[in-house]
CSV table of N, CA and C in Angstrom, one decimal:
chain,number,residue,atom,x,y,z
R,923,GLY,N,-7.9,-6.3,-17.1
R,923,GLY,CA,-7.0,-7.1,-17.9
R,923,GLY,C,-6.0,-7.8,-17.1
R,924,ILE,N,-5.1,-8.5,-17.7
R,924,ILE,CA,-4.1,-9.3,-17.1
R,924,ILE,C,-2.9,-8.4,-16.8
R,925,ASP,N,-2.3,-8.4,-15.6
R,925,ASP,CA,-1.2,-7.6,-15.2
R,925,ASP,C,0.1,-8.4,-15.6
R,926,PRO,N,0.9,-7.9,-16.5
R,926,PRO,CA,2.1,-8.6,-16.9
R,926,PRO,C,3.1,-8.9,-15.8
R,927,ALA,N,2.9,-8.2,-14.7
R,927,ALA,CA,3.8,-8.4,-13.6
R,927,ALA,C,3.4,-9.6,-12.7
R,928,ASP,N,2.2,-10.1,-12.9
R,928,ASP,CA,1.7,-11.3,-12.2
R,928,ASP,C,2.5,-12.5,-12.5
R,929,PRO,N,2.8,-13.4,-11.6
R,929,PRO,CA,3.5,-14.7,-11.9
R,929,PRO,C,2.6,-15.4,-12.8
R,930,PRO,N,3.1,-16.3,-13.7
R,930,PRO,CA,2.3,-17.0,-14.7
R,930,PRO,C,1.1,-17.8,-14.0
R,931,GLU,N,1.3,-18.4,-12.9
R,931,GLU,CA,0.2,-19.2,-12.2
R,931,GLU,C,-0.9,-18.3,-11.7
R,932,TYR,N,-0.7,-16.9,-11.7
R,932,TYR,CA,-1.7,-16.0,-11.2
R,932,TYR,C,-2.1,-15.0,-12.3
R,933,ALA,N,-1.8,-15.3,-13.6
R,933,ALA,CA,-2.1,-14.5,-14.7
R,933,ALA,C,-3.6,-14.6,-15.1
R,934,THR,N,-4.4,-14.0,-14.3
R,934,THR,CA,-5.9,-13.9,-14.6
R,934,THR,C,-6.3,-12.5,-14.6
R,935,PRO,N,-7.4,-12.1,-15.3
R,935,PRO,CA,-7.8,-10.7,-15.3
R,935,PRO,C,-8.2,-10.1,-14.0
R,936,TRP,N,-7.9,-8.8,-13.8
R,936,TRP,CA,-8.2,-8.1,-12.6
R,936,TRP,C,-9.6,-7.4,-12.9
R,937,THR,N,-10.4,-7.3,-11.8
R,937,THR,CA,-11.7,-6.6,-12.0
R,937,THR,C,-11.5,-5.1,-11.7
R,938,CYS,N,-10.4,-4.8,-10.9
R,938,CYS,CA,-10.1,-3.4,-10.6
R,938,CYS,C,-11.3,-2.7,-9.8
R,939,LYS,N,-12.1,-3.6,-9.1
R,939,LYS,CA,-13.1,-3.1,-8.3
R,939,LYS,C,-12.5,-2.4,-7.0
R,940,VAL,N,-12.9,-1.2,-6.7
R,940,VAL,CA,-12.4,-0.6,-5.5
R,940,VAL,C,-13.1,-1.2,-4.3
R,941,LEU,N,-12.2,-1.6,-3.3
R,941,LEU,CA,-12.8,-2.3,-2.1
R,941,LEU,C,-12.9,-1.3,-0.9
R,942,SER,N,-12.4,-0.1,-1.1
R,942,SER,CA,-12.4,0.9,0.0
R,942,SER,C,-13.8,1.3,0.3
R,943,GLY,N,-14.2,1.3,1.6
R,943,GLY,CA,-15.5,1.7,2.0
R,943,GLY,C,-15.5,3.2,2.4
R,944,GLU,N,-14.4,3.9,2.3
R,944,GLU,CA,-14.3,5.2,2.7
R,944,GLU,C,-15.2,6.2,1.8
R,945,THR,N,-15.8,7.2,2.4
R,945,THR,CA,-16.5,8.1,1.6
R,945,THR,C,-15.7,9.3,1.4
R,946,GLY,N,-16.0,10.1,0.3
R,946,GLY,CA,-15.2,11.3,0.0
R,946,GLY,C,-13.9,11.0,-0.8
R,947,THR,N,-13.7,9.7,-1.2
R,947,THR,CA,-12.5,9.4,-2.0
R,947,THR,C,-13.0,8.9,-3.3
R,948,GLU,N,-12.2,9.2,-4.3
R,948,GLU,CA,-12.5,8.7,-5.7
R,948,GLU,C,-11.4,7.9,-6.1
R,949,ALA,N,-11.7,6.9,-6.9
R,949,ALA,CA,-10.6,6.1,-7.5
R,949,ALA,C,-10.7,6.2,-9.0
R,950,THR,N,-9.5,6.1,-9.6
R,950,THR,CA,-9.5,6.1,-11.1
R,950,THR,C,-8.8,4.9,-11.6
R,951,THR,N,-9.2,4.4,-12.7
R,951,THR,CA,-8.5,3.3,-13.3
R,951,THR,C,-7.8,3.8,-14.6
R,952,SER,N,-6.5,3.5,-14.7
R,952,SER,CA,-5.8,3.9,-15.9
R,952,SER,C,-5.0,2.8,-16.4
R,953,SER,N,-4.8,2.8,-17.7
R,953,SER,CA,-4.0,1.8,-18.4
R,953,SER,C,-2.7,2.4,-18.9
R,954,THR,N,-1.6,1.7,-18.5
R,954,THR,CA,-0.3,2.2,-18.9
R,954,THR,C,0.5,1.0,-19.4
R,955,SER,N,0.9,0.9,-20.6
R,955,SER,CA,1.7,-0.2,-21.2
R,955,SER,C,1.0,-1.5,-21.0
R,956,GLY,N,-0.3,-1.5,-21.1
R,956,GLY,CA,-1.1,-2.7,-21.0
R,956,GLY,C,-1.4,-3.2,-19.6
R,957,SER,N,-0.9,-2.5,-18.6
R,957,SER,CA,-1.3,-2.9,-17.2
R,957,SER,C,-2.3,-2.0,-16.7
R,958,THR,N,-3.2,-2.5,-15.8
R,958,THR,CA,-4.2,-1.7,-15.2
R,958,THR,C,-4.0,-1.4,-13.7
R,959,SER,N,-4.1,-0.2,-13.3
R,959,SER,CA,-3.9,0.1,-11.9
R,959,SER,C,-5.0,1.0,-11.4
R,960,THR,N,-5.2,1.0,-10.1
R,960,THR,CA,-6.2,1.8,-9.4
R,960,THR,C,-5.5,2.6,-8.4
R,961,THR,N,-5.7,3.9,-8.4
R,961,THR,CA,-5.1,4.8,-7.4
R,961,THR,C,-6.1,5.7,-6.7
R,962,SER,N,-5.8,6.3,-5.6
R,962,SER,CA,-6.7,7.2,-5.0
R,962,SER,C,-6.6,8.5,-5.7
R,963,ALA,N,-7.7,9.3,-5.7
R,963,ALA,CA,-7.7,10.6,-6.4
R,963,ALA,C,-6.6,11.5,-6.0
R,964,SER,N,-6.1,11.4,-4.7
R,964,SER,CA,-5.1,12.3,-4.3
R,964,SER,C,-3.7,11.8,-4.6
R,965,THR,N,-3.5,10.6,-5.2
R,965,THR,CA,-2.2,10.1,-5.5
R,965,THR,C,-2.0,10.1,-7.0
R,966,THR,N,-0.9,10.7,-7.4
R,966,THR,CA,-0.6,10.7,-8.8
R,966,THR,C,0.1,9.4,-9.1
R,967,PRO,N,-0.3,8.7,-10.2
R,967,PRO,CA,0.3,7.4,-10.6
R,967,PRO,C,1.8,7.6,-10.7
R,968,GLY,N,2.5,6.6,-10.2
R,968,GLY,CA,4.0,6.6,-10.2
R,968,GLY,C,4.6,7.4,-9.1
R,969,GLN,N,3.8,7.9,-8.1
R,969,GLN,CA,4.3,8.6,-7.0
R,969,GLN,C,4.0,7.8,-5.7
R,970,CYS,N,4.3,6.6,-5.6
R,970,CYS,CA,4.1,5.8,-4.4
R,970,CYS,C,5.4,5.7,-3.7
R,971,SER,N,5.4,5.1,-2.5
R,971,SER,CA,6.5,5.1,-1.6
R,971,SER,C,7.3,3.8,-1.7
R,972,ASP,N,8.6,4.0,-1.5
R,972,ASP,CA,9.5,2.8,-1.4
R,972,ASP,C,9.5,2.3,0.0
R,973,ALA,N,10.1,1.1,0.2
R,973,ALA,CA,10.0,0.4,1.5
R,973,ALA,C,10.6,1.2,2.6
R,974,ALA,N,11.6,2.0,2.4
R,974,ALA,CA,12.3,2.8,3.5
R,974,ALA,C,11.7,4.1,3.7
R,975,ASP,N,10.7,4.5,2.9
R,975,ASP,CA,10.1,5.8,2.9
R,975,ASP,C,8.8,5.9,3.7
R,976,ASP,N,8.4,7.1,4.2
R,976,ASP,CA,7.2,7.3,4.9
R,976,ASP,C,6.0,7.3,3.8
R,977,CYS,N,5.0,6.5,4.0
R,977,CYS,CA,3.9,6.4,3.1
R,977,CYS,C,2.6,7.0,3.6
R,978,SER,N,2.8,7.8,4.7
R,978,SER,CA,1.6,8.4,5.3
R,978,SER,C,0.8,9.3,4.3
R,979,GLU,N,1.5,10.0,3.4
R,979,GLU,CA,0.8,10.8,2.5
R,979,GLU,C,0.4,10.1,1.2
R,980,THR,N,1.3,9.2,0.6
R,980,THR,CA,1.0,8.6,-0.6
R,980,THR,C,0.0,7.5,-0.4
R,981,LYS,N,0.0,6.8,0.7
R,981,LYS,CA,-0.9,5.7,1.0
R,981,LYS,C,-0.8,4.6,0.0
R,982,CYS,N,0.4,4.4,-0.7
R,982,CYS,CA,0.6,3.4,-1.7
R,982,CYS,C,2.0,3.0,-1.7
R,983,CYS,N,2.3,1.8,-2.2
R,983,CYS,CA,3.7,1.3,-2.2
R,983,CYS,C,4.2,0.8,-3.6
R,984,ASN,N,5.4,1.1,-3.9
R,984,ASN,CA,6.0,0.6,-5.1
R,984,ASN,C,6.2,-0.9,-5.2
R,985,GLU,N,6.5,-1.5,-4.0
R,985,GLU,CA,6.9,-2.9,-4.0
R,985,GLU,C,5.6,-3.7,-4.1
R,986,VAL,N,5.6,-4.7,-5.0
R,986,VAL,CA,4.5,-5.6,-5.2
R,986,VAL,C,4.2,-6.4,-3.9
R,987,GLY,N,3.0,-6.4,-3.5
R,987,GLY,CA,2.7,-7.2,-2.3
R,987,GLY,C,2.8,-6.4,-1.0
R,988,ALA,N,3.4,-5.2,-1.0
R,988,ALA,CA,3.5,-4.4,0.2
R,988,ALA,C,2.3,-3.5,0.4
R,989,LYS,N,2.0,-3.2,1.6
R,989,LYS,CA,0.9,-2.3,2.0
R,989,LYS,C,1.5,-1.2,2.9
R,990,CYS,N,0.8,-0.1,2.9
R,990,CYS,CA,1.3,1.0,3.8
R,990,CYS,C,0.7,0.8,5.2
R,991,PHE,N,1.6,0.4,6.1
R,991,PHE,CA,1.1,0.2,7.5
R,991,PHE,C,1.5,1.4,8.4
R,992,GLN,N,0.6,1.9,9.2
R,992,GLN,CA,0.8,3.0,10.1
R,992,GLN,C,1.6,2.5,11.4
R,993,LYS,N,2.6,3.3,11.7
R,993,LYS,CA,3.3,3.0,13.0
R,993,LYS,C,2.6,3.9,14.1
R,994,ASN,N,2.5,5.1,13.8
R,994,ASN,CA,1.9,6.1,14.7
R,994,ASN,C,1.4,7.3,13.8
R,995,GLU,N,1.0,8.4,14.5
R,995,GLU,CA,0.5,9.5,13.7
R,995,GLU,C,1.5,10.2,12.9
R,996,TYR,N,2.8,9.9,13.1
R,996,TYR,CA,3.9,10.6,12.4
R,996,TYR,C,4.6,9.7,11.4
R,997,TRP,N,4.4,8.4,11.3
R,997,TRP,CA,5.1,7.5,10.4
R,997,TRP,C,4.3,6.3,10.0
R,998,ALA,N,4.5,6.0,8.7
R,998,ALA,CA,3.9,4.8,8.2
R,998,ALA,C,4.9,4.3,7.1
R,999,SER,N,5.0,3.0,6.9
R,999,SER,CA,6.0,2.4,6.0
R,999,SER,C,5.4,1.2,5.2
R,1000,CYS,N,6.0,1.0,4.0
R,1000,CYS,CA,5.5,0.0,3.2
R,1000,CYS,C,6.2,-1.3,3.6
R,1001,LYS,N,5.3,-2.3,4.0
R,1001,LYS,CA,5.8,-3.6,4.5
R,1001,LYS,C,4.9,-4.7,3.9
R,1002,THR,N,5.4,-5.9,3.8
R,1002,THR,CA,4.5,-7.0,3.3
R,1002,THR,C,3.7,-7.6,4.5
R,1003,SER,N,4.1,-7.3,5.7
R,1003,SER,CA,3.3,-7.8,6.8
R,1003,SER,C,3.6,-6.9,8.0
R,1004,CYS,N,2.7,-6.9,9.0
R,1004,CYS,CA,2.9,-6.0,10.2
R,1004,CYS,C,2.2,-6.7,11.4
R,1005,THR,N,2.9,-6.7,12.5
R,1005,THR,CA,2.4,-7.2,13.8
R,1005,THR,C,2.4,-6.0,14.8
R,1006,PRO,N,1.2,-5.7,15.3
R,1006,PRO,CA,1.1,-4.6,16.2
R,1006,PRO,C,2.1,-4.8,17.4
R,1007,GLY,N,2.7,-3.7,17.8
R,1007,GLY,CA,3.7,-3.7,18.9
R,1007,GLY,C,5.0,-3.3,18.4
R,1008,ILE,N,6.1,-3.6,19.2
R,1008,ILE,CA,7.4,-3.2,18.8
R,1008,ILE,C,8.0,-4.2,17.7
R,1009,ASP,N,8.5,-3.6,16.7
R,1009,ASP,CA,9.1,-4.3,15.6
R,1009,ASP,C,10.6,-4.5,15.9
R,1010,PRO,N,11.1,-5.8,16.1
R,1010,PRO,CA,12.5,-6.0,16.5
R,1010,PRO,C,13.5,-5.5,15.4
R,1011,ALA,N,13.0,-5.3,14.2
R,1011,ALA,CA,13.8,-4.8,13.1
R,1011,ALA,C,14.0,-3.3,13.2
R,1012,ASP,N,13.3,-2.6,13.9
R,1012,ASP,CA,13.4,-1.2,14.1
R,1012,ASP,C,14.7,-0.8,14.8
R,1013,PRO,N,15.4,0.2,14.5
R,1013,PRO,CA,16.6,0.6,15.2
R,1013,PRO,C,16.2,1.0,16.7
R,1014,PRO,N,17.0,0.8,17.6
R,1014,PRO,CA,16.7,1.1,19.0
R,1014,PRO,C,16.0,2.5,19.3
R,1015,GLU,N,16.5,3.5,18.6
R,1015,GLU,CA,16.0,4.8,18.8
R,1015,GLU,C,14.6,5.0,18.3
R,1016,TYR,N,14.1,4.0,17.4
R,1016,TYR,CA,12.8,4.1,16.9
R,1016,TYR,C,11.9,2.9,17.4
R,1017,ALA,N,12.3,2.3,18.4
R,1017,ALA,CA,11.6,1.1,19.0
R,1017,ALA,C,10.3,1.5,19.7
R,1018,THR,N,9.3,2.0,19.0
R,1018,THR,CA,8.0,2.3,19.5
R,1018,THR,C,7.0,1.4,18.8
R,1019,PRO,N,5.9,1.2,19.5
R,1019,PRO,CA,4.9,0.3,18.9
R,1019,PRO,C,4.3,0.7,17.6
R,1020,TRP,N,4.0,-0.3,16.7
R,1020,TRP,CA,3.3,-0.1,15.5
R,1020,TRP,C,1.8,-0.3,15.7
R,1021,THR,N,0.9,0.5,15.1
R,1021,THR,CA,-0.5,0.2,15.2
R,1021,THR,C,-0.9,-0.8,14.1
R,1022,CYS,N,-0.2,-0.8,13.0
R,1022,CYS,CA,-0.4,-1.7,11.8
R,1022,CYS,C,-1.7,-1.4,11.1
R,1023,LYS,N,-2.2,-0.2,11.3
R,1023,LYS,CA,-3.4,0.2,10.5
R,1023,LYS,C,-3.0,0.3,9.0
R,1024,VAL,N,-3.7,-0.3,8.1
R,1024,VAL,CA,-3.4,-0.2,6.7
R,1024,VAL,C,-4.0,1.1,6.2
R,1025,LEU,N,-3.1,2.0,5.6
R,1025,LEU,CA,-3.5,3.3,5.1
R,1025,LEU,C,-3.8,3.3,3.7
R,1026,SER,N,-3.6,2.2,3.0
R,1026,SER,CA,-4.0,2.2,1.5
R,1026,SER,C,-5.4,2.4,1.4
R,1027,LYS,N,-5.8,3.3,0.5
R,1027,LYS,CA,-7.2,3.7,0.3
R,1027,LYS,C,-7.9,2.8,-0.7
R,1028,THR,N,-7.2,2.1,-1.6
R,1028,THR,CA,-7.8,1.3,-2.6
R,1028,THR,C,-7.0,0.0,-2.7
R,1029,GLU,N,-7.7,-1.1,-3.1
R,1029,GLU,CA,-7.0,-2.3,-3.4
R,1029,GLU,C,-7.6,-2.9,-4.7
R,1030,LEU,N,-6.8,-3.8,-5.3
R,1030,LEU,CA,-7.3,-4.5,-6.5
R,1030,LEU,C,-7.6,-5.9,-6.1
R,1031,ILE,N,-8.6,-6.4,-6.8
R,1031,ILE,CA,-9.0,-7.9,-6.6
R,1031,ILE,C,-9.0,-8.6,-7.9
R,1032,LYS,N,-8.8,-9.9,-7.8
R,1032,LYS,CA,-8.9,-10.7,-9.0
R,1032,LYS,C,-10.3,-11.1,-9.2
R,1033,ALA,N,-10.7,-11.4,-10.5
R,1033,ALA,CA,-12.0,-11.9,-10.8
R,1033,ALA,C,-12.2,-13.3,-10.4
């Protein structure tokens, strides 16, 4: 269906086809208040991460357009983009390279 959060110029139906090629994961499609979302089986809807939080476990982000990017084996964060290497926005004590591997297990695509 159409996501009411989409800008008017992009208000077209979602297919909700899971693009993840990973094995051993399941995705579910649920409808809440007329919007359709897809989540990994290990993620409870509504329990995604905010921009400043570690998303290593949730592998999903609350912010529209953000993805869970891995920094290293200990930290991942929701960002709209990521460039491998040192992020100049990181505080000096955390200035270590980002791998920028996307940890999100599922994605939604438009029809």
